[in-house]
CSV table of C-alpha atoms in Angstrom, one decimal:
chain,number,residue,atom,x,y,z
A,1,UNK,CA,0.0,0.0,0.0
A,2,UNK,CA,1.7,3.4,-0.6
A,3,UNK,CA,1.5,6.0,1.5
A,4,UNK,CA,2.6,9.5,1.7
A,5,UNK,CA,3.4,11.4,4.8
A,6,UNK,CA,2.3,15.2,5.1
A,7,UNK,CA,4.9,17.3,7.7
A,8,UNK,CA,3.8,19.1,10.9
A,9,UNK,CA,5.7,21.6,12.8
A,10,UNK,CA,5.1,24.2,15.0
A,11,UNK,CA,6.2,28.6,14.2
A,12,UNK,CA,6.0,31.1,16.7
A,13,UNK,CA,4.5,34.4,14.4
A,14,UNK,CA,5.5,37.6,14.9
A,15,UNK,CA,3.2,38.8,17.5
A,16,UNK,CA,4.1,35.5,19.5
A,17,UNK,CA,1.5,33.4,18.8
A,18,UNK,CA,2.5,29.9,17.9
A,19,UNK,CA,0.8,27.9,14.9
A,20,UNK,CA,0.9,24.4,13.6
A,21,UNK,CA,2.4,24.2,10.0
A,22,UNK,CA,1.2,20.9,7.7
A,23,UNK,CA,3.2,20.6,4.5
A,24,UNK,CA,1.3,18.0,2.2
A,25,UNK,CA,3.1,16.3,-0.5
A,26,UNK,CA,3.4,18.1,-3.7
A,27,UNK,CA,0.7,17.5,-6.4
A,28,UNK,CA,1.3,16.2,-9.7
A,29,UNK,CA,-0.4,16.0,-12.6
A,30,UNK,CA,-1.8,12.8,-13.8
A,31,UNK,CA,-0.7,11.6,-10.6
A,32,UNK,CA,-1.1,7.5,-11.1
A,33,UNK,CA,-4.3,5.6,-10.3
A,34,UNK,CA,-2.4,3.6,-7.5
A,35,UNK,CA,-1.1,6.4,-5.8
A,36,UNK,CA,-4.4,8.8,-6.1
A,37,UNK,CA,-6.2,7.2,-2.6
A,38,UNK,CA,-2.7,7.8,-1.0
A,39,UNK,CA,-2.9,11.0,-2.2
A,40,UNK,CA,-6.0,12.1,-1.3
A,41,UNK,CA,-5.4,10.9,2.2
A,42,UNK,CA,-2.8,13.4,2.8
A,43,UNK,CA,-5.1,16.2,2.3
A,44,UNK,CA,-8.0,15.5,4.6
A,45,UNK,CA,-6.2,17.4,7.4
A,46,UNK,CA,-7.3,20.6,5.2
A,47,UNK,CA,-10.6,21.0,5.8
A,48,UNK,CA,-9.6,21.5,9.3
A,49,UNK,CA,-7.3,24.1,8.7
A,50,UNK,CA,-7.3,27.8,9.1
A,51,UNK,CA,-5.6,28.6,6.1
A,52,UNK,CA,-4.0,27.6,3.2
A,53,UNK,CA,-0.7,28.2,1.8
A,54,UNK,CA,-0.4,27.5,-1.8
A,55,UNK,CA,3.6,27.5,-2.3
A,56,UNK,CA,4.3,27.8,-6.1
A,57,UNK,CA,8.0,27.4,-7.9
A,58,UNK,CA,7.8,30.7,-9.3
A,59,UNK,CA,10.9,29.6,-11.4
A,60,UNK,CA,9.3,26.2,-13.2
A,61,UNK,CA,8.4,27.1,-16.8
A,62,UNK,CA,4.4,25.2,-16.0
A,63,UNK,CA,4.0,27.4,-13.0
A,64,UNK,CA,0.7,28.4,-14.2
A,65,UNK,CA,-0.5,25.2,-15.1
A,66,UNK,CA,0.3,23.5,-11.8
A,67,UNK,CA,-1.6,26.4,-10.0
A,68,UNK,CA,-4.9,25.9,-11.7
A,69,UNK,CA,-4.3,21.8,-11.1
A,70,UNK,CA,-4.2,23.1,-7.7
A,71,UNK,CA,-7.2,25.0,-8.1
A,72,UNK,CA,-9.1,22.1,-9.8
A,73,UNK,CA,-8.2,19.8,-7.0
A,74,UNK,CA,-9.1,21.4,-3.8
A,75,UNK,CA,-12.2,22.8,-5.2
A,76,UNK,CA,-13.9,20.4,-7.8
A,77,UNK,CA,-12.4,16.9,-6.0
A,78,UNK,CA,-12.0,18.1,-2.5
A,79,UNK,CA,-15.0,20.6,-2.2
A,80,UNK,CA,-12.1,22.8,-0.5
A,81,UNK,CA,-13.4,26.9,-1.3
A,82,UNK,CA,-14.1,28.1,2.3
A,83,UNK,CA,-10.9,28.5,3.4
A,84,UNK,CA,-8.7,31.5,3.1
A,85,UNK,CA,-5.4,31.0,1.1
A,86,UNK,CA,-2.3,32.8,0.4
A,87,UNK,CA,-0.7,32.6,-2.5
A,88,UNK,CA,3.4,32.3,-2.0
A,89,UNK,CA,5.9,32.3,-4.7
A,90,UNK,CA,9.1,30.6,-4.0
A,91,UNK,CA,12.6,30.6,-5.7
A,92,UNK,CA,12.8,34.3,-6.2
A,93,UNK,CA,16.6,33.7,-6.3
A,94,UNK,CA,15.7,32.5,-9.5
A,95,UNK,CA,13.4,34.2,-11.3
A,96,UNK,CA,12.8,38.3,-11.9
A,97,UNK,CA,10.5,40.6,-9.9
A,98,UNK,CA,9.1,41.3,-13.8
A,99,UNK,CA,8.2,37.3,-14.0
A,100,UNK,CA,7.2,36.9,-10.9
A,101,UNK,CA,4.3,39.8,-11.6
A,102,UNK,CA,3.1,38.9,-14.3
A,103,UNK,CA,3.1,34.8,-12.7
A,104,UNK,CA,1.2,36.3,-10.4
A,105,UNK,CA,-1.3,38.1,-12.6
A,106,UNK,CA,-2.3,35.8,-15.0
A,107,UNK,CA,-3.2,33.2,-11.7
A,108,UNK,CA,-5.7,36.0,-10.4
A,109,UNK,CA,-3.0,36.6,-7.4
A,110,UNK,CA,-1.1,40.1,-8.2
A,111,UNK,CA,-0.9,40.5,-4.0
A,112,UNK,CA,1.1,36.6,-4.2
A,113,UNK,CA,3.8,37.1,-1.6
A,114,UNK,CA,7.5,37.0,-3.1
A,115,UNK,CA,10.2,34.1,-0.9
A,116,UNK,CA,13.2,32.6,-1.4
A,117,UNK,CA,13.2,29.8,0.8
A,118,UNK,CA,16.9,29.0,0.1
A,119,UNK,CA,18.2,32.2,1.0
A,120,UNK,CA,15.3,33.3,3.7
A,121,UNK,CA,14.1,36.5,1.5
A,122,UNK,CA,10.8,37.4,2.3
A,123,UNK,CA,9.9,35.3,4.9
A,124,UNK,CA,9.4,37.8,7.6
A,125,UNK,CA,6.8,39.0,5.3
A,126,UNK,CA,5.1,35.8,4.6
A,127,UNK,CA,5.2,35.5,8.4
A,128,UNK,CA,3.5,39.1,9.0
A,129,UNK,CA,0.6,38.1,6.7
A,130,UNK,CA,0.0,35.0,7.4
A,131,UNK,CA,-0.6,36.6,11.3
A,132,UNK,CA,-2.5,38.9,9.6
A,133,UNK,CA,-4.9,36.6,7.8
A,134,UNK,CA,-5.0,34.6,10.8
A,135,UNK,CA,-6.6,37.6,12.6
A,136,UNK,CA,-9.3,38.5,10.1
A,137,UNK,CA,-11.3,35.1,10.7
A,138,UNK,CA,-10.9,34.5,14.8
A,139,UNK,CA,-13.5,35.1,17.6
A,140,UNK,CA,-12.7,35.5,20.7
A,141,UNK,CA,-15.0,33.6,23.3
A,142,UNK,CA,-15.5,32.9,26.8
A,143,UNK,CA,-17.8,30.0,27.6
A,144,UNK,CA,-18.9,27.8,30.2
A,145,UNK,CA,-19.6,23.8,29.6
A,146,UNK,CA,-20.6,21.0,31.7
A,147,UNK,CA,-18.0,18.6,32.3
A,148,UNK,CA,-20.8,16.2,30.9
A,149,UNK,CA,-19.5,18.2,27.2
A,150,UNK,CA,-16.0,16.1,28.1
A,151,UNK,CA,-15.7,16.1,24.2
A,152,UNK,CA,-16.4,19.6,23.7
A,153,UNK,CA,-14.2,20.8,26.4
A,154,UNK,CA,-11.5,18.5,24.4
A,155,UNK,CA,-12.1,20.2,21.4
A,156,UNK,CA,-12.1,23.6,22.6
A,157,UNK,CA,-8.3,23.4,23.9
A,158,UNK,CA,-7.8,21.6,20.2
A,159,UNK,CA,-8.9,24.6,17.9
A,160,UNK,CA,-8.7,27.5,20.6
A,161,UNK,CA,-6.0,29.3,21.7
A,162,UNK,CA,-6.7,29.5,25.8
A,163,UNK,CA,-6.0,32.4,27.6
A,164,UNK,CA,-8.1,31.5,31.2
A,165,UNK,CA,-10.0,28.3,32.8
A,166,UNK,CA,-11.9,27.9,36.0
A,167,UNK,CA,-13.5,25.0,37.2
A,168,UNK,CA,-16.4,25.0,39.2
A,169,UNK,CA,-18.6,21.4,40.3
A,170,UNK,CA,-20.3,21.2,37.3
A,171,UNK,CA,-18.6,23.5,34.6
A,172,UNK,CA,-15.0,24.2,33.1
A,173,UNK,CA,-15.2,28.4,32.3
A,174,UNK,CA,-12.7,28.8,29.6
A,175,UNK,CA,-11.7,32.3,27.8
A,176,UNK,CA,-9.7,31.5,24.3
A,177,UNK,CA,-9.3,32.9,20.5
A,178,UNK,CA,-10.6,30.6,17.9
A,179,UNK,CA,-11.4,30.2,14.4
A,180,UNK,CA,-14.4,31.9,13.9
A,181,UNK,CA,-16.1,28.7,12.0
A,182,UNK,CA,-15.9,27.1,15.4
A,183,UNK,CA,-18.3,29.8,17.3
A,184,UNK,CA,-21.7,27.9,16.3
A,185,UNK,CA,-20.6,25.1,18.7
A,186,UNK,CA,-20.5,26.7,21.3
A,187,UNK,CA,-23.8,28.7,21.0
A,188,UNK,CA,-25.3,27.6,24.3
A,189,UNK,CA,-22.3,27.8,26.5
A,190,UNK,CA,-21.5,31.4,25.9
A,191,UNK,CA,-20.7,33.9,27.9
A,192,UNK,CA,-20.9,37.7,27.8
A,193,UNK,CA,-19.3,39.3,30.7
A,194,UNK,CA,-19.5,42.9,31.6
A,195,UNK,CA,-16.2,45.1,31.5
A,196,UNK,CA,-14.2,45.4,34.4
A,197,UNK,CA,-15.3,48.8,36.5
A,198,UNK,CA,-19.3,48.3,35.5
A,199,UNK,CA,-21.5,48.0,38.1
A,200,UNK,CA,-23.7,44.7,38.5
């Protein structure tokens, strides 16, 4: 059975916050049939994630075309359109700004951020607006769930970044930042708490 194995580690941002990193394998076109379930099973972890990076070699003379197969994967096979993605082209070492653009243009991405991976241009960047993108979809809760919820509790310390928790007899109070898709589970543990100084 062959089976590929997708990458995971962990960057601190530049405003501190740490996030998890999951670098599938790379696609190919008219990838064989016995390789395709493989394949596909090394992408499921991204329908859980935040957001997408799709890293292009700005430098390959099919650049274009292995965007749009891409494209055509995570949307028509996958169902994959809901989730923000950055588009980042790499090996800037190798090709001109003037390429680059107009790379960038015809794909429908003229704001595609510009790395070199191999000589660490750009990254800081890449870095800043990743953070950035980050920020435009989170939600900051604070909620309080039974400890009956033992699986919701679970999953809230899995997609939330805690900041608080307090546990009483029959609830775990827990404050944390969170991916805004998350917020309609926990609907009917919220809590809105007055700010500090306001009278009861």
């Amino acid at each position: 059975v062959a089976t590929l194995y997708p990458t995971t580690r962990r960057v601190d941002l530049p405003g501190g916050r740490g996030v998890l990193f999951t670098d599938t394998v790379g696609f190919i076109q008219k990838l064989p049939h016995t390789l395709v379930a493989a394949f596909r099973a090394t992408l499921e972890e991204i329908s859980e994630s935040s957001l997408l990076l799709h890293v292009v070699d700005a430098s390959h003379p099919n650049a274009l075309e292995q965007m749009e197969a891409v494209t055509r994967t995570l949307v028509s096979d996958l169902g994959i359109e809901d989730i923000p993605s950055l588009v980042v082209l790499n090996k800037m070492d190798r090709v001109s700004e003037d390429d680059a653009s107009r790379l960038a243009v015809a794909a429908g991405h003229p704001q595609a951020c510009r790395v070199s991976a191999l000589q660490g241009g750009g990254m800081d960047a890449l870095l800043r607006q990743i953070e950035a993108s980050l920020d435009i979809g989170l939600a900051h809760l604070v909620v309080r769930i039974p400890h009956t919820e033992g699986t919701l509790i679970s999953h809230f310390y899995d997609v939330a970044t805690v900041e608080s928790e307090s546990y009483e007899s029959d609830w775990v109070e827990l404050t944390g930042t969170l991916d805004s898709r998350y917020v309609g589970e926990y609907a009917l543990y919220r809590v809105t708490k007055k700010p500090r100084g306001k009278s009861e």
